[in-house]
Short mmCIF file of C-alpha atoms in Angstrom, two decimals:
data_model
loop_
_atom_site.label_atom_id
_atom_site.label_comp_id
_atom_site.label_asym_id
_atom_site.label_seq_id
_atom_site.Cartn_x
_atom_site.Cartn_y
_atom_site.Cartn_z
CA ASP C 13 -0.82 6.97 14.12
CA SER C 14 -2.39 4.06 12.42
CA GLY C 15 -1.90 1.72 15.39
CA VAL C 16 0.45 -0.56 13.38
CA THR C 17 3.85 -0.70 14.79
CA GLN C 18 7.16 -1.92 13.20
CA THR C 19 10.60 -2.51 14.32
CA PRO C 20 13.41 -1.74 13.44
CA LYS C 21 12.80 1.68 11.67
CA HIS C 22 16.07 1.19 10.19
CA LEU C 23 18.38 -1.65 9.17
CA ILE C 24 21.70 -1.73 7.37
CA THR C 25 23.12 -4.98 6.89
CA ALA C 26 25.67 -6.70 4.35
CA THR C 27 24.87 -9.01 1.38
CA GLY C 28 24.39 -12.71 2.21
CA GLN C 29 23.15 -11.98 5.81
CA ARG C 30 19.70 -12.72 7.14
CA VAL C 31 17.36 -10.10 8.92
CA THR C 32 14.18 -10.38 10.66
CA LEU C 33 11.37 -7.49 10.54
CA ARG C 34 8.75 -7.35 13.02
CA CYS C 35 5.20 -6.08 13.03
CA SER C 36 2.40 -5.72 15.54
CA PRO C 37 -1.14 -5.14 13.97
CA ARG C 38 -3.60 -2.85 15.15
CA SER C 39 -5.64 -4.19 18.31
CA GLY C 40 -8.36 -6.34 17.12
CA ASP C 41 -7.05 -6.89 13.39
CA LEU C 42 -6.49 -10.24 12.47
CA SER C 43 -4.85 -9.85 9.22
CA VAL C 44 -1.33 -8.84 8.42
CA TYR C 45 0.19 -7.87 5.08
CA TRP C 46 3.74 -7.35 4.03
CA TYR C 47 4.67 -4.83 1.21
CA GLN C 48 7.92 -3.86 -0.51
CA GLN C 49 8.48 -0.55 -1.84
CA SER C 50 11.50 0.47 -3.99
CA LEU C 51 11.72 3.36 -6.08
CA ASP C 52 11.55 1.57 -9.35
CA GLN C 53 9.00 -0.90 -8.44
CA GLY C 54 6.53 0.76 -6.37
CA LEU C 55 4.54 -0.96 -3.55
CA GLN C 56 4.60 -4.61 -4.16
CA PHE C 57 2.42 -7.01 -2.32
CA LEU C 58 4.38 -9.98 -0.64
CA ILE C 59 2.22 -11.93 1.56
CA GLN C 60 -0.87 -11.95 3.84
CA TYR C 61 -1.66 -13.84 7.17
CA TYR C 62 -4.78 -14.18 8.80
CA ASN C 63 -5.29 -15.24 12.32
CA GLY C 64 -1.96 -17.21 11.92
CA GLU C 65 -2.35 -18.78 8.66
CA GLU C 66 -1.10 -17.74 5.29
CA ARG C 67 -4.06 -16.37 3.19
CA ALA C 68 -2.45 -14.96 0.07
CA LYS C 69 0.76 -14.86 -1.62
CA GLY C 70 2.10 -12.10 -3.99
CA ASN C 71 5.50 -11.44 -5.25
CA ILE C 72 7.61 -13.07 -2.51
CA LEU C 73 11.01 -14.34 -3.17
CA GLU C 74 11.69 -17.86 -1.99
CA ARG C 75 14.59 -16.29 0.23
CA PHE C 76 11.97 -14.54 1.89
CA SER C 77 9.33 -16.07 4.55
CA ALA C 78 7.04 -14.80 7.00
CA GLN C 79 4.93 -16.09 9.86
CA GLN C 80 2.14 -14.93 12.10
CA PHE C 81 2.14 -15.86 15.92
CA PRO C 82 -0.57 -16.61 18.17
CA ASP C 83 -0.47 -13.07 19.59
CA LEU C 84 -0.90 -12.03 15.99
CA HIS C 85 2.19 -10.14 15.53
CA SER C 86 4.24 -10.95 12.46
CA GLU C 87 7.71 -11.42 11.27
CA LEU C 88 9.18 -10.99 7.82
CA ASN C 89 12.51 -12.91 7.51
CA LEU C 90 14.83 -12.00 4.62
CA SER C 91 17.74 -14.25 3.95
CA SER C 92 20.76 -14.39 1.53
CA LEU C 93 20.32 -10.66 1.15
CA GLU C 94 21.20 -9.16 -2.21
CA LEU C 95 21.81 -5.19 -3.18
CA GLY C 96 18.42 -5.40 -4.91
CA ASP C 97 16.58 -6.10 -1.51
CA SER C 98 17.18 -2.68 -0.28
CA ALA C 99 13.92 -1.21 0.09
CA LEU C 100 11.12 0.16 2.42
CA TYR C 101 9.12 -2.81 3.93
CA PHE C 102 5.63 -2.11 5.26
CA CYS C 103 3.39 -4.26 7.18
CA ALA C 104 -0.36 -3.30 7.17
CA SER C 105 -3.31 -4.80 9.10
CA SER C 106 -6.89 -5.23 8.59
CA VAL C 107 -9.88 -6.36 10.62
CA SER C 108 -10.60 -9.62 8.44
CA GLY C 109 -9.01 -11.36 5.81
CA THR C 110 -11.42 -10.48 3.01
CA SER C 111 -9.93 -8.55 -0.10
CA ALA C 112 -12.43 -5.38 0.53
CA ASN C 113 -10.89 -4.73 3.69
CA GLU C 114 -9.28 -1.33 4.43
CA GLN C 115 -5.53 -1.69 5.30
CA TYR C 116 -3.82 0.36 7.89
CA PHE C 117 -0.03 0.66 7.32
CA GLY C 118 2.89 0.75 9.75
CA PRO C 119 5.65 3.37 9.48
CA GLY C 120 7.77 0.88 7.65
CA THR C 121 11.46 -0.60 7.94
CA ARG C 122 13.97 0.85 5.75
CA LEU C 123 16.45 -1.99 4.68
CA THR C 124 19.83 -1.16 3.21
CA VAL C 125 21.93 -3.92 2.06
CA THR C 126 25.71 -3.01 1.42
CA THR S 4 3.14 -4.37 -16.28
CA GLN S 5 0.91 -2.76 -13.78
CA LEU S 6 -2.54 -4.34 -13.11
CA LEU S 7 -3.48 -0.77 -12.05
CA GLU S 8 -2.27 2.13 -14.18
CA GLN S 9 -2.24 5.33 -12.55
CA SER S 10 -1.92 8.79 -14.53
CA PRO S 11 -0.22 11.03 -14.52
CA GLN S 12 2.87 9.82 -12.97
CA PHE S 13 4.05 13.42 -11.74
CA LEU S 14 1.80 16.48 -11.37
CA SER S 15 2.99 19.87 -10.11
CA ILE S 16 0.69 22.79 -9.67
CA GLN S 17 -0.07 26.15 -7.97
CA GLU S 18 -1.84 26.30 -4.78
CA GLY S 19 -5.53 26.83 -5.45
CA GLU S 20 -5.82 24.94 -8.65
CA ASN S 21 -7.85 21.82 -9.35
CA LEU S 22 -6.69 18.68 -10.61
CA THR S 23 -7.60 15.17 -11.40
CA VAL S 24 -5.84 11.76 -11.31
CA TYR S 25 -6.79 8.47 -12.80
CA CYS S 26 -6.46 4.90 -11.79
CA ASN S 27 -7.29 2.40 -14.82
CA SER S 28 -7.29 -1.34 -15.34
CA SER S 29 -8.64 -4.07 -17.52
CA SER S 30 -9.53 -6.08 -14.44
CA VAL S 31 -12.81 -5.62 -12.40
CA PHE S 32 -12.54 -4.90 -8.85
CA SER S 33 -14.63 -6.04 -5.86
CA SER S 34 -13.30 -2.91 -4.19
CA LEU S 35 -10.88 -0.09 -4.84
CA GLN S 36 -8.90 2.13 -2.43
CA TRP S 37 -7.05 5.42 -2.43
CA TYR S 38 -4.13 6.17 -0.07
CA ARG S 39 -1.76 9.25 0.36
CA GLN S 40 1.80 8.56 1.38
CA GLU S 41 4.28 11.13 2.41
CA PRO S 42 7.99 10.53 2.11
CA GLY S 43 9.43 8.04 4.35
CA GLU S 44 5.85 7.03 5.93
CA GLY S 45 3.34 4.59 5.36
CA PRO S 46 0.33 5.05 2.99
CA VAL S 47 -2.71 6.29 4.80
CA LEU S 48 -5.99 5.14 3.67
CA LEU S 49 -8.31 7.84 2.16
CA VAL S 50 -11.36 6.20 0.97
CA THR S 51 -12.90 2.80 0.02
CA VAL S 52 -15.21 2.58 -2.98
CA VAL S 53 -17.26 -0.61 -3.59
CA THR S 54 -20.24 0.01 -5.95
CA GLY S 55 -19.92 0.81 -9.63
CA GLY S 56 -20.69 4.46 -10.25
CA GLU S 57 -20.05 5.44 -6.47
CA VAL S 58 -18.86 8.94 -5.69
CA LYS S 59 -17.56 9.82 -2.32
CA LYS S 60 -16.39 13.26 -0.91
CA LEU S 61 -14.03 14.02 1.73
CA LYS S 62 -13.77 17.64 2.00
CA ARG S 63 -11.94 18.98 -1.11
CA LEU S 64 -11.40 15.51 -2.63
CA THR S 65 -13.98 13.76 -4.71
CA PHE S 66 -13.53 9.90 -5.49
CA GLN S 67 -15.53 8.22 -8.23
CA PHE S 68 -15.54 4.31 -9.02
CA GLY S 69 -16.39 3.58 -12.67
CA ASP S 70 -19.60 1.88 -13.60
CA ALA S 71 -17.79 -1.21 -14.78
CA ARG S 72 -15.47 -1.11 -11.49
CA LYS S 73 -12.38 -1.11 -13.62
CA ASP S 74 -11.30 2.49 -13.10
CA SER S 75 -11.41 5.31 -10.56
CA SER S 76 -10.61 9.02 -10.46
CA LEU S 77 -9.65 11.29 -7.68
CA HIS S 78 -10.37 14.96 -8.06
CA ILE S 79 -9.03 17.80 -5.58
CA THR S 80 -10.50 21.24 -5.78
CA ALA S 81 -8.40 24.24 -4.51
CA ALA S 82 -5.30 22.09 -3.99
CA GLN S 83 -3.12 23.17 -0.99
CA PRO S 84 0.48 22.50 -0.35
CA GLY S 85 -0.79 20.03 2.46
CA ASP S 86 -2.09 17.86 -0.30
CA THR S 87 1.50 17.26 -1.66
CA GLY S 88 2.32 13.55 -1.60
CA LEU S 89 2.08 10.11 -3.43
CA TYR S 90 -1.20 9.06 -4.22
CA LEU S 91 -1.94 5.47 -4.58
CA CYS S 92 -4.80 3.37 -5.84
CA ALA S 93 -5.20 -0.17 -4.91
CA GLY S 94 -7.67 -2.70 -5.97
CA ALA S 95 -8.86 -6.16 -4.91
CA GLU S 96 -9.77 -8.43 -7.91
CA ARG S 97 -13.13 -10.31 -7.58
CA ASN S 98 -11.59 -13.84 -7.66
CA ASN S 99 -8.34 -12.93 -5.94
CA ASN S 100 -7.48 -11.98 -2.48
CA ASP S 101 -4.57 -10.09 -3.56
CA MET S 102 -4.53 -6.23 -2.91
CA ARG S 103 -2.61 -4.64 -6.03
CA PHE S 104 -1.31 -1.07 -5.97
CA GLY S 105 -0.63 1.18 -8.56
CA ALA S 106 2.73 2.85 -9.08
CA GLY S 107 1.16 6.09 -7.80
CA THR S 108 0.81 9.90 -8.86
CA ARG S 109 3.38 12.14 -7.03
CA LEU S 110 1.53 15.25 -6.64
CA THR S 111 3.40 18.75 -5.69
CA VAL S 112 1.14 21.72 -4.89
CA LYS S 113 3.43 24.99 -4.66
CA PRO S 114 2.38 27.92 -2.60
#
């Protein structure tokens, strides 16, 4: 158990819908990272927040957005969903915001768009 | 095109054999990490290497960071079925805060 929690574990929704994925980092960690993992693309970095502020942005679509709240939990919002958005979405956390930090991953949310 | 190229993509061996998997890039990294991921679960951190030429050992696993900090290898001695999984390397470029992952090596160790 990494100490990172994600909800829900599974999510099935239709194209065009909007969903919110939730992540609670390990106690004491200030950074939260979001990743998308699909069979053909591997693990893709989406976005990082550090202590409530956006720190780094990866391959995140404009239809996706995220935020980190004062209690440090984070939410990833996915809108206008397409079939290709079906994937595993992982959240990871680390102590600080620097690139050399070790990241601890949650169990993931499996999103299926039908 | 992946920033980090991992090879081989798939590897199937018998219990007791040794193996090496590789992680290569044209970029220089401030640090590089290795993770192991089992199906349906999140990646689990195995090791972080920071210094060029660094070698770290974790029981039967030996990790090496290249002198130029552009590549890394993972060697497993006497592989066991419990070593089965997807091995991912991830690097943070010196001038960039993004952590980039390789596509991984999927290892199967048969009893």
